[in-house]
CSV table of C-alpha atoms and ligand atoms in Angstrom, one decimal:
chain,number,residue,atom,x,y,z
A,555,MET,CA,51.2,-5.8,50.1
A,556,LYS,CA,53.6,-8.2,48.2
A,557,TYR,CA,52.3,-11.8,48.5
A,558,ASN,CA,54.5,-14.8,48.2
A,559,ILE,CA,51.7,-16.6,46.6
A,560,PRO,CA,49.6,-14.4,44.0
A,561,PHE,CA,46.0,-15.1,43.4
A,562,ILE,CA,46.6,-15.4,39.8
A,563,LYS,CA,49.8,-16.3,37.8
A,564,PRO,CA,49.1,-16.2,34.2
A,565,ALA,CA,51.3,-18.5,31.9
A,566,PHE,CA,52.3,-17.1,28.5
A,567,PRO,CA,54.1,-18.2,25.6
A,568,ALA,CA,57.9,-17.5,25.5
A,569,SER,CA,59.1,-14.3,23.9
A,570,LYS,CA,61.2,-16.0,21.4
A,571,GLU,CA,57.9,-17.9,20.1
A,572,VAL,CA,55.8,-14.9,20.0
A,573,ILE,CA,58.7,-12.9,18.2
A,574,GLU,CA,58.4,-15.4,15.3
A,575,ASP,CA,54.7,-14.6,15.2
A,576,TYR,CA,55.3,-10.8,15.3
A,577,LYS,CA,57.9,-11.2,12.4
A,578,GLN,CA,55.1,-12.9,10.4
A,579,ILE,CA,52.6,-10.3,11.1
A,580,LEU,CA,55.2,-7.6,10.1
A,581,ALA,CA,55.8,-9.3,7.0
A,582,SER,CA,52.1,-9.6,5.9
A,583,ASN,CA,51.5,-5.9,6.7
A,584,TRP,CA,48.2,-7.2,8.4
A,585,TYR,CA,47.8,-6.1,11.9
A,586,THR,CA,43.9,-6.5,12.8
A,587,ASN,CA,40.6,-6.8,10.7
A,588,PHE,CA,40.1,-10.6,10.5
A,589,GLY,CA,43.7,-11.1,9.4
A,590,PRO,CA,45.4,-14.6,8.8
A,591,TYR,CA,46.1,-15.1,12.5
A,592,GLU,CA,42.6,-14.1,13.7
A,593,LYS,CA,41.0,-16.6,10.8
A,594,LYS,CA,43.2,-19.4,12.1
A,595,PHE,CA,42.4,-18.7,15.8
A,596,ALA,CA,38.8,-18.6,15.0
A,597,GLY,CA,39.0,-21.9,13.3
A,598,ALA,CA,41.3,-23.5,16.2
A,599,LEU,CA,38.6,-22.4,18.7
A,600,GLU,CA,35.8,-24.0,16.6
A,601,ASN,CA,37.7,-27.4,16.6
A,602,PHE,CA,38.6,-27.2,20.3
A,603,ILE,CA,34.9,-26.6,21.3
A,604,GLY,CA,33.6,-29.2,18.6
A,605,GLN,CA,29.8,-29.8,18.4
A,606,ASP,CA,29.7,-27.9,15.1
A,607,VAL,CA,29.9,-24.4,16.7
A,608,HIS,CA,30.9,-21.4,14.9
A,609,VAL,CA,33.1,-18.9,16.5
A,610,ALA,CA,33.5,-15.0,16.5
A,611,THR,CA,36.6,-13.9,18.2
A,612,ILE,CA,36.4,-10.3,19.8
A,613,SER,CA,38.7,-8.0,21.9
A,614,ASN,CA,37.0,-8.8,25.1
A,615,ALA,CA,34.1,-10.6,26.6
A,616,THR,CA,32.1,-7.4,27.7
A,617,LEU,CA,31.9,-6.4,24.1
A,618,GLY,CA,31.2,-10.0,23.3
A,619,LEU,CA,28.1,-9.9,25.6
A,620,MET,CA,27.1,-6.6,23.9
A,621,SER,CA,27.7,-7.9,20.7
A,622,ALA,CA,25.3,-10.7,21.5
A,623,ILE,CA,22.6,-8.8,23.1
A,624,GLN,CA,22.5,-6.4,20.0
A,625,ALA,CA,22.4,-9.2,17.7
A,626,LEU,CA,19.5,-11.2,19.5
A,627,LEU,CA,17.6,-8.5,21.2
A,628,GLY,CA,18.4,-5.2,19.2
A,629,LYS,CA,18.8,-2.0,20.8
A,630,GLY,CA,16.5,-1.5,23.7
A,631,ASP,CA,14.6,1.7,24.7
A,632,GLY,CA,15.5,1.3,28.5
A,633,SER,CA,12.0,0.2,29.5
A,634,LYS,CA,12.5,-3.8,29.1
A,635,TYR,CA,14.3,-6.1,31.4
A,636,VAL,CA,16.9,-8.8,30.9
A,637,LEU,CA,17.0,-11.6,33.6
A,638,MET,CA,20.5,-12.1,35.0
A,639,PRO,CA,22.1,-13.1,38.4
A,640,SER,CA,23.5,-10.5,40.7
A,641,PHE,CA,26.2,-13.0,41.9
A,642,THR,CA,28.4,-12.5,38.9
A,643,PHE,CA,31.0,-10.0,37.4
A,644,ILE,CA,29.7,-6.6,36.9
A,645,ALA,CA,30.4,-6.5,33.2
A,646,GLY,CA,27.1,-8.4,32.5
A,647,ALA,CA,24.9,-5.9,34.0
A,648,GLN,CA,27.0,-3.0,32.4
A,649,ALA,CA,26.5,-4.8,28.9
A,650,VAL,CA,22.7,-4.9,29.5
A,651,LEU,CA,22.5,-1.3,30.3
A,652,TRP,CA,24.8,-0.2,27.5
A,653,CYS,CA,22.4,-2.1,25.1
A,654,GLY,CA,19.4,-0.2,26.4
A,655,TYR,CA,18.0,-2.9,28.7
A,656,LYS,CA,17.7,-3.1,32.5
A,657,PRO,CA,19.2,-6.0,34.5
A,658,TYR,CA,16.5,-8.0,36.4
A,659,PHE,CA,18.5,-9.7,39.1
A,660,VAL,CA,17.6,-13.2,40.0
A,661,ASP,CA,18.9,-15.2,43.0
A,662,ILE,CA,21.3,-18.1,42.8
A,663,GLN,CA,21.0,-21.8,44.3
A,664,GLU,CA,23.5,-22.5,47.3
A,665,ASP,CA,24.8,-25.9,45.8
A,666,THR,CA,25.3,-24.9,42.3
A,667,LEU,CA,25.7,-20.9,42.6
A,668,GLN,CA,23.9,-20.7,39.6
A,669,MET,CA,20.8,-18.7,38.8
A,670,ASN,CA,17.5,-20.2,40.4
A,671,ILE,CA,15.2,-21.3,37.7
A,672,ASN,CA,12.0,-21.7,39.8
A,673,GLN,CA,12.4,-18.0,40.9
A,674,THR,CA,12.9,-16.9,37.4
A,675,LYS,CA,9.8,-18.7,36.3
A,676,SER,CA,7.7,-16.7,38.7
A,677,ILE,CA,9.5,-13.4,37.9
A,678,LEU,CA,8.5,-13.9,34.1
A,679,LYS,CA,4.9,-14.7,35.1
A,680,GLU,CA,4.6,-11.5,37.2
A,681,ASN,CA,6.3,-9.2,34.5
A,682,GLU,CA,4.5,-10.3,31.3
A,683,GLY,CA,5.7,-8.5,28.2
A,684,LYS,CA,8.5,-6.8,30.1
A,685,ILE,CA,11.2,-9.2,29.8
A,686,SER,CA,13.4,-9.3,26.6
A,687,GLY,CA,15.9,-12.1,27.2
A,688,ILE,CA,18.1,-14.0,29.6
A,689,LEU,CA,21.5,-13.4,30.3
A,690,PHE,CA,22.4,-16.7,32.1
A,691,CYS,CA,26.0,-16.8,33.7
A,692,ASN,CA,27.8,-20.1,34.2
A,693,ALA,CA,29.2,-19.0,37.7
A,694,PHE,CA,32.8,-18.9,37.8
A,695,GLY,CA,33.1,-20.8,34.3
A,696,VAL,CA,31.3,-23.9,35.9
A,697,GLY,CA,28.9,-25.4,33.5
A,698,ASP,CA,25.4,-25.5,35.1
A,699,PRO,CA,24.1,-29.0,35.5
A,700,ASN,CA,20.6,-27.5,34.9
A,701,ILE,CA,21.6,-25.9,31.4
A,702,SER,CA,19.0,-28.0,29.4
A,703,SER,CA,16.2,-26.6,31.6
A,704,TRP,CA,17.3,-23.4,30.8
A,705,GLU,CA,17.3,-23.9,27.1
A,706,ASP,CA,13.7,-25.4,27.3
A,707,PHE,CA,12.5,-22.6,29.5
A,708,ALA,CA,14.0,-20.0,27.2
A,709,LYS,CA,12.4,-21.8,24.0
A,710,GLN,CA,9.0,-22.1,25.7
A,711,ASN,CA,9.0,-18.2,26.2
A,712,SER,CA,10.5,-17.4,23.1
A,713,LEU,CA,13.3,-15.7,25.1
A,714,PRO,CA,16.9,-15.3,23.7
A,715,LEU,CA,19.3,-17.3,26.1
A,716,ILE,CA,22.8,-15.6,26.0
A,717,ILE,CA,25.3,-17.6,28.4
A,718,ASP,CA,28.1,-15.6,29.9
A,719,SER,CA,30.7,-18.2,30.2
A,720,ALA,CA,33.4,-15.8,30.4
A,721,ALA,CA,35.8,-17.8,32.9
A,722,GLY,CA,34.7,-21.1,31.4
A,723,PHE,CA,36.8,-21.8,28.2
A,724,GLY,CA,37.9,-25.3,28.7
A,725,SER,CA,35.3,-26.1,31.2
A,726,LYS,CA,32.8,-28.9,30.4
A,727,TYR,CA,29.1,-29.7,31.2
A,728,GLN,CA,28.1,-32.8,33.1
A,729,ASP,CA,27.7,-34.3,29.7
A,730,GLY,CA,31.5,-34.3,28.9
A,731,ASN,CA,31.1,-31.7,26.2
A,732,TYR,CA,32.8,-28.3,26.2
A,733,LEU,CA,31.2,-25.1,27.0
A,734,GLY,CA,30.3,-23.1,23.9
A,735,ALA,CA,27.4,-25.0,22.2
A,736,ARG,CA,24.5,-24.2,24.6
A,737,GLY,CA,21.8,-21.5,24.5
A,738,ASP,CA,21.8,-19.0,21.5
A,739,CYS,CA,25.4,-18.4,22.1
A,740,GLU,CA,28.0,-18.6,24.9
A,741,VAL,CA,30.6,-15.7,25.5
A,742,PHE,CA,34.2,-16.4,26.6
A,743,SER,CA,36.7,-14.1,27.9
A,744,PHE,CA,40.4,-14.5,27.2
A,745,HIS,CA,41.6,-11.8,29.5
A,746,ALA,CA,45.1,-12.2,31.2
A,747,THR,CA,43.3,-13.4,34.5
A,748,LYS,CA,41.2,-16.3,32.9
A,749,PRO,CA,42.4,-19.7,32.7
A,750,PHE,CA,42.7,-19.4,29.0
A,751,ALA,CA,44.6,-15.9,28.5
A,752,ILE,CA,45.9,-14.0,25.7
A,753,GLY,CA,46.0,-10.5,27.2
A,754,GLU,CA,42.7,-8.8,26.1
A,755,GLY,CA,40.3,-10.9,24.0
A,756,GLY,CA,37.4,-13.0,23.9
A,757,ALA,CA,34.9,-15.0,21.8
A,758,VAL,CA,31.3,-15.8,21.1
A,759,ALA,CA,30.5,-19.3,20.1
A,760,SER,CA,27.1,-20.5,18.7
A,761,ARG,CA,25.8,-23.3,16.8
A,762,ASP,CA,24.1,-20.7,14.5
A,763,PRO,CA,26.4,-19.6,11.7
A,764,GLU,CA,24.1,-16.5,10.8
A,765,LEU,CA,24.3,-15.3,14.5
A,766,ILE,CA,28.1,-15.4,14.2
A,767,GLU,CA,28.2,-13.6,11.0
A,768,LYS,CA,25.8,-10.9,12.5
A,769,ILE,CA,28.0,-10.6,15.6
A,770,ASN,CA,31.2,-10.2,13.3
A,771,SER,CA,29.5,-7.4,11.4
A,772,ILE,CA,28.3,-5.7,14.8
A,773,GLN,CA,31.9,-5.9,16.1
A,774,ASN,CA,33.2,-4.2,12.8
A,775,PHE,CA,31.0,-1.1,12.7
A,776,GLY,CA,27.9,-2.9,11.8
A,777,PHE,CA,29.3,-3.1,8.2
A,778,ASP,CA,27.9,-5.3,5.5
A,779,GLN,CA,30.2,-6.7,2.7
A,780,ASN,CA,29.9,-3.5,0.9
A,781,ARG,CA,31.1,-1.6,3.9
A,782,ASP,CA,27.7,-0.2,4.3
A,783,GLY,CA,26.7,0.4,8.2
A,784,HIS,CA,23.9,-2.2,8.1
A,785,TYR,CA,23.5,-2.5,12.0
A,786,LEU,CA,24.2,-0.5,15.0
A,787,GLY,CA,27.9,-1.4,15.6
A,788,PHE,CA,31.1,-0.6,17.3
A,789,ASN,CA,34.7,-1.7,17.2
A,790,GLY,CA,35.4,-4.9,19.0
A,791,LYS,CA,37.9,-6.7,16.6
A,792,LEU,CA,40.7,-8.9,17.8
A,793,GLN,CA,44.2,-7.9,16.9
A,794,GLU,CA,46.6,-10.3,15.1
A,795,ILE,CA,49.1,-10.5,18.0
A,796,ASN,CA,46.6,-11.5,20.3
A,797,ALA,CA,45.3,-14.2,18.0
A,798,ALA,CA,48.8,-15.5,17.6
A,799,ILE,CA,49.3,-15.8,21.2
A,800,GLY,CA,46.0,-17.5,21.4
A,801,LEU,CA,47.1,-20.2,18.8
A,802,ARG,CA,50.2,-20.8,21.1
A,803,GLN,CA,48.0,-20.9,24.3
A,804,LEU,CA,45.9,-23.8,22.8
A,805,ILE,CA,48.9,-26.0,22.7
A,806,ASN,CA,48.6,-28.1,25.9
A,807,PHE,CA,45.8,-26.2,27.2
A,808,PRO,CA,43.8,-29.5,28.2
A,809,GLU,CA,46.9,-30.5,30.2
A,810,ARG,CA,47.0,-27.3,32.0
A,811,ILE,CA,43.5,-27.6,32.9
A,812,LYS,CA,44.1,-31.2,34.4
A,813,SER,CA,46.9,-29.5,36.5
A,814,ARG,CA,44.5,-26.9,37.8
A,815,GLN,CA,41.9,-29.4,38.5
A,816,ARG,CA,44.3,-31.4,40.4
A,817,SER,CA,45.0,-28.2,42.7
A,818,LEU,CA,41.1,-28.2,43.2
A,819,PHE,CA,41.1,-31.7,44.4
A,820,TYR,CA,43.8,-31.0,46.7
A,821,TYR,CA,42.0,-28.2,48.3
A,822,GLN,CA,38.8,-30.1,48.4
A,823,ASP,CA,40.3,-33.2,50.0
A,824,GLY,CA,42.4,-31.1,52.6
A,825,LEU,CA,39.4,-28.9,53.5
A,826,LYS,CA,36.4,-31.2,53.1
A,827,HIS,CA,35.1,-30.7,56.6
A,828,LEU,CA,35.2,-26.8,56.2
A,829,PHE,CA,33.4,-26.2,52.6
A,830,ASP,CA,31.0,-28.0,50.1
A,831,PRO,CA,32.5,-27.8,46.6
A,832,GLN,CA,30.5,-26.0,43.9
A,833,VAL,CA,28.5,-28.6,41.8
A,834,ASN,CA,30.4,-29.4,38.7
A,835,SER,CA,33.4,-27.5,39.4
A,836,GLU,CA,35.6,-30.7,39.0
A,837,ARG,CA,35.0,-30.4,35.2
A,838,SER,CA,36.0,-26.7,35.1
A,839,ALA,CA,38.9,-24.8,33.9
A,840,LEU,CA,38.9,-23.1,37.3
A,841,CYS,CA,40.1,-19.5,37.2
A,842,PHE,CA,40.3,-20.0,40.9
A,843,ALA,CA,38.9,-22.3,43.8
A,844,THR,CA,35.7,-21.1,45.0
A,845,VAL,CA,34.7,-22.2,48.6
A,846,VAL,CA,31.7,-21.2,50.6
A,847,CYS,CA,32.3,-21.1,54.2
A,848,ARG,CA,29.9,-22.0,56.9
A,849,ASP,CA,29.5,-18.2,57.9
A,850,SER,CA,31.2,-15.0,57.3
A,851,GLU,CA,32.9,-14.9,60.5
A,852,SER,CA,35.0,-18.2,59.5
A,853,ARG,CA,35.2,-16.7,56.0
A,854,ASN,CA,37.1,-13.6,57.5
A,855,MET,CA,39.1,-15.7,59.8
A,856,PHE,CA,40.4,-17.9,56.9
A,857,ALA,CA,41.1,-14.7,54.7
A,858,GLU,CA,42.9,-13.0,57.6
A,859,ALA,CA,45.1,-16.1,58.2
A,860,LEU,CA,46.0,-16.3,54.3
A,861,GLU,CA,46.8,-12.6,54.3
A,862,VAL,CA,49.2,-12.8,57.1
A,863,GLY,CA,50.8,-16.1,55.7
A,864,GLY,CA,51.6,-14.2,52.4
A,865,VAL,CA,48.8,-15.9,50.3
A,866,GLU,CA,46.7,-13.6,48.2
A,867,ALA,CA,43.0,-14.8,48.4
A,868,ARG,CA,39.9,-12.9,47.1
A,869,ARG,CA,36.0,-12.7,47.7
A,870,TYR,CA,34.4,-13.3,44.5
A,871,TYR,CA,31.6,-12.1,44.1
A,872,SER,CA,31.5,-9.8,47.0
A,873,PRO,CA,29.9,-7.4,46.7
A,874,PRO,CA,27.2,-8.9,44.3
A,875,ILE,CA,26.4,-6.6,41.4
A,876,HIS,CA,23.3,-4.9,43.1
A,877,GLN,CA,25.5,-3.8,46.1
A,878,HIS,CA,28.1,-1.8,43.8
A,879,ASP,CA,28.1,1.8,44.2
A,880,TYR,CA,26.7,2.7,40.8
A,881,PHE,CA,23.6,0.2,41.4
A,882,THR,CA,22.7,1.5,44.7
A,883,GLN,CA,23.1,5.1,43.3
A,884,ASN,CA,20.9,4.3,40.3
A,885,ARG,CA,18.0,2.2,41.7
A,886,THR,CA,15.7,3.0,38.8
A,887,GLN,CA,18.1,1.4,36.2
A,888,TRP,CA,17.4,-2.2,37.5
A,889,ALA,CA,14.9,-4.3,39.3
A,890,SER,CA,15.5,-7.4,41.6
A,891,ALA,CA,13.9,-10.5,43.1
A,892,PRO,CA,14.6,-11.2,46.8
A,893,LEU,CA,18.2,-12.3,46.9
A,894,PRO,CA,18.8,-13.9,50.2
A,895,VAL,CA,21.1,-16.7,48.9
A,896,THR,CA,23.4,-14.2,46.8
A,897,GLU,CA,23.6,-12.0,49.8
A,898,SER,CA,24.3,-14.9,52.1
A,899,VAL,CA,26.9,-16.5,49.8
A,900,SER,CA,28.7,-13.4,49.0
A,901,SER,CA,29.2,-12.8,52.6
A,902,ARG,CA,30.7,-16.3,53.0
A,903,VAL,CA,32.7,-16.7,49.9
A,904,LEU,CA,36.5,-17.1,49.5
A,905,SER,CA,38.4,-17.5,46.6
A,906,LEU,CA,41.7,-19.5,46.6
A,907,PRO,CA,44.5,-19.2,44.0
A,908,ILE,CA,44.8,-21.7,41.4
A,909,HIS,CA,47.7,-21.7,38.9
A,910,ASP,CA,48.9,-24.0,36.2
A,911,ASN,CA,51.2,-26.6,37.5
A,912,MET,CA,50.9,-25.5,41.3
A,913,LYS,CA,53.6,-27.2,43.4
A,914,SER,CA,52.1,-29.4,46.2
A,915,VAL,CA,54.3,-27.6,48.8
A,916,VAL,CA,52.5,-24.4,47.8
A,917,LEU,CA,48.9,-26.1,48.2
A,918,GLU,CA,50.0,-27.8,51.5
A,919,HIS,CA,50.9,-24.3,52.8
A,920,ILE,CA,47.6,-22.6,51.8
A,921,VAL,CA,45.5,-25.5,53.3
A,922,GLY,CA,47.7,-25.5,56.4
A,923,LEU,CA,47.2,-21.9,57.0
A,924,ILE,CA,43.3,-22.4,56.7
A,925,LYS,CA,43.3,-25.3,58.9
A,926,ALA,CA,45.5,-23.6,61.6
A,927,ALA,CA,43.0,-20.7,61.5
A,928,LYS,CA,39.9,-22.7,62.7
B,1209,PLP,C1,36.0,-11.9,33.1
B,1209,PLP,C2,34.6,-11.8,33.1
B,1209,PLP,C3,33.7,-10.8,32.2
B,1209,PLP,C4,34.5,-9.9,31.4
B,1209,PLP,O1,35.6,-10.3,30.4
B,1209,PLP,P1,36.5,-9.3,29.7
B,1209,PLP,O2,37.0,-10.0,28.7
B,1209,PLP,O3,37.5,-8.8,30.8
B,1209,PLP,O4,35.6,-8.2,29.3
B,1209,PLP,C5,32.5,-11.0,32.0
B,1209,PLP,N1,31.7,-11.8,32.7
B,1209,PLP,C6,32.2,-12.9,33.7
B,1209,PLP,C7,31.4,-13.7,34.4
B,1209,PLP,C8,33.7,-12.7,33.9
B,1209,PLP,O5,34.2,-13.6,34.6
C-alpha cells in the first residue's frame, strides 16, 4: 500500500553538504575507529545534552544497551533477572538476553505509559538476590516525570539503572533538562526512523567518565590502550560518515523539535475529547504521536479510517514484547509480573505520523479522518 502521508519522513542533509564531508574523509584516509568526525560528534552531543555528561557514540542503540549492560552488570550466567517493561521495543529484551540475563517484565502506568514503580518494588521484595539491574525505558522517548524516584530506588537497592531513551534524543524531563544525564547512563538511537536520525547510529551518555571509557573499550573488542582484550567486547563503532551526518543534523535540531511539538499540539487540540495525552509528551522530540483510545474497537475504527484515507498509522507497542513469537515460544527465558495495563494499552494504542515541519493541511486531513470515523 502506497500512502499519501507516510508514518515517518526522515529529514537528512542535502547531498552537496555530505559530499564535502565525504571528501574530507577520503583526504584524511580515516573511515572509522574514533576518527576526527566521531570525536567532534561525541563532543557536540556532550555540549547539546549539557549537565557535564560524557558521551560514547555507537553504531546503534541495541549495541549501546548491550555495552551498558556489559559494563555495569558484566556477563550473566542466565540465572538472574533484569527488570524492564514489556511495553517497549523488542531490542531491550534482546540486549538483556544476549548479555546473559532474563527480562523480568513489569507493568506500566496508564497516564505516563512508564514502568510502574510500586509493582517493581514488590517484585524486588519477592525475588531477593535474583535481580541484577533495571533497564528502565523512557516510553516513546518521553522523560518519565518520576525519574528521581527510580534513581532513589535503584540507589537504595544497589541496582544499576540503565535508561533506554532510544527515541528521546532532544526530549526534556519535566525540570527542563535534556534526557541523557539520569540513572547510570542513558542510551539513544539515531536510527533513520528517530527524530534525530543519522542512518544507523546511537550514543550512550553518562555523568560518569569512567563508565563511558569502559563502554568505548567494550564497543572496540574490549581493547585497552595496548590493544589487549581486557573486557568481553564486540564491534559497535560508529563510522565517520555517520558522525559527519550527525554534526549536520544537530544544526537546527531544536527548531525541528519545536515544529514536531506543534504537530502534537494540533492533534491534541483537534482530538482532545477522544484521547488523553501521555504525560510530559509535550516536552519530547516525538518519534510520532501516541494516542491511547478509549477501547480497542474505536482504535481499530480510527486505524481503518486512516488506512482508507491514505494515512500510514501504526500501533506501538502492539504486541508488547512478551507476546512476540520468540517470547511465547521460549517461556523459560523470562519472567513477568501481571501486565493488565500493558495488555490493555497495547490493544488501544494508535501511533500517528509526525514529521518535521508538517503542514497544517496535512494535520487537518488526519484529524478530519479520525473525527469522521467516530
Ligand atoms: C529504536 C529503539 C531501539 C533500537 O534502536 P537501534 O538504534 O535501532 O538499535 C531500542 N529501544 C527503543 C525504545 C527504541 O525505540
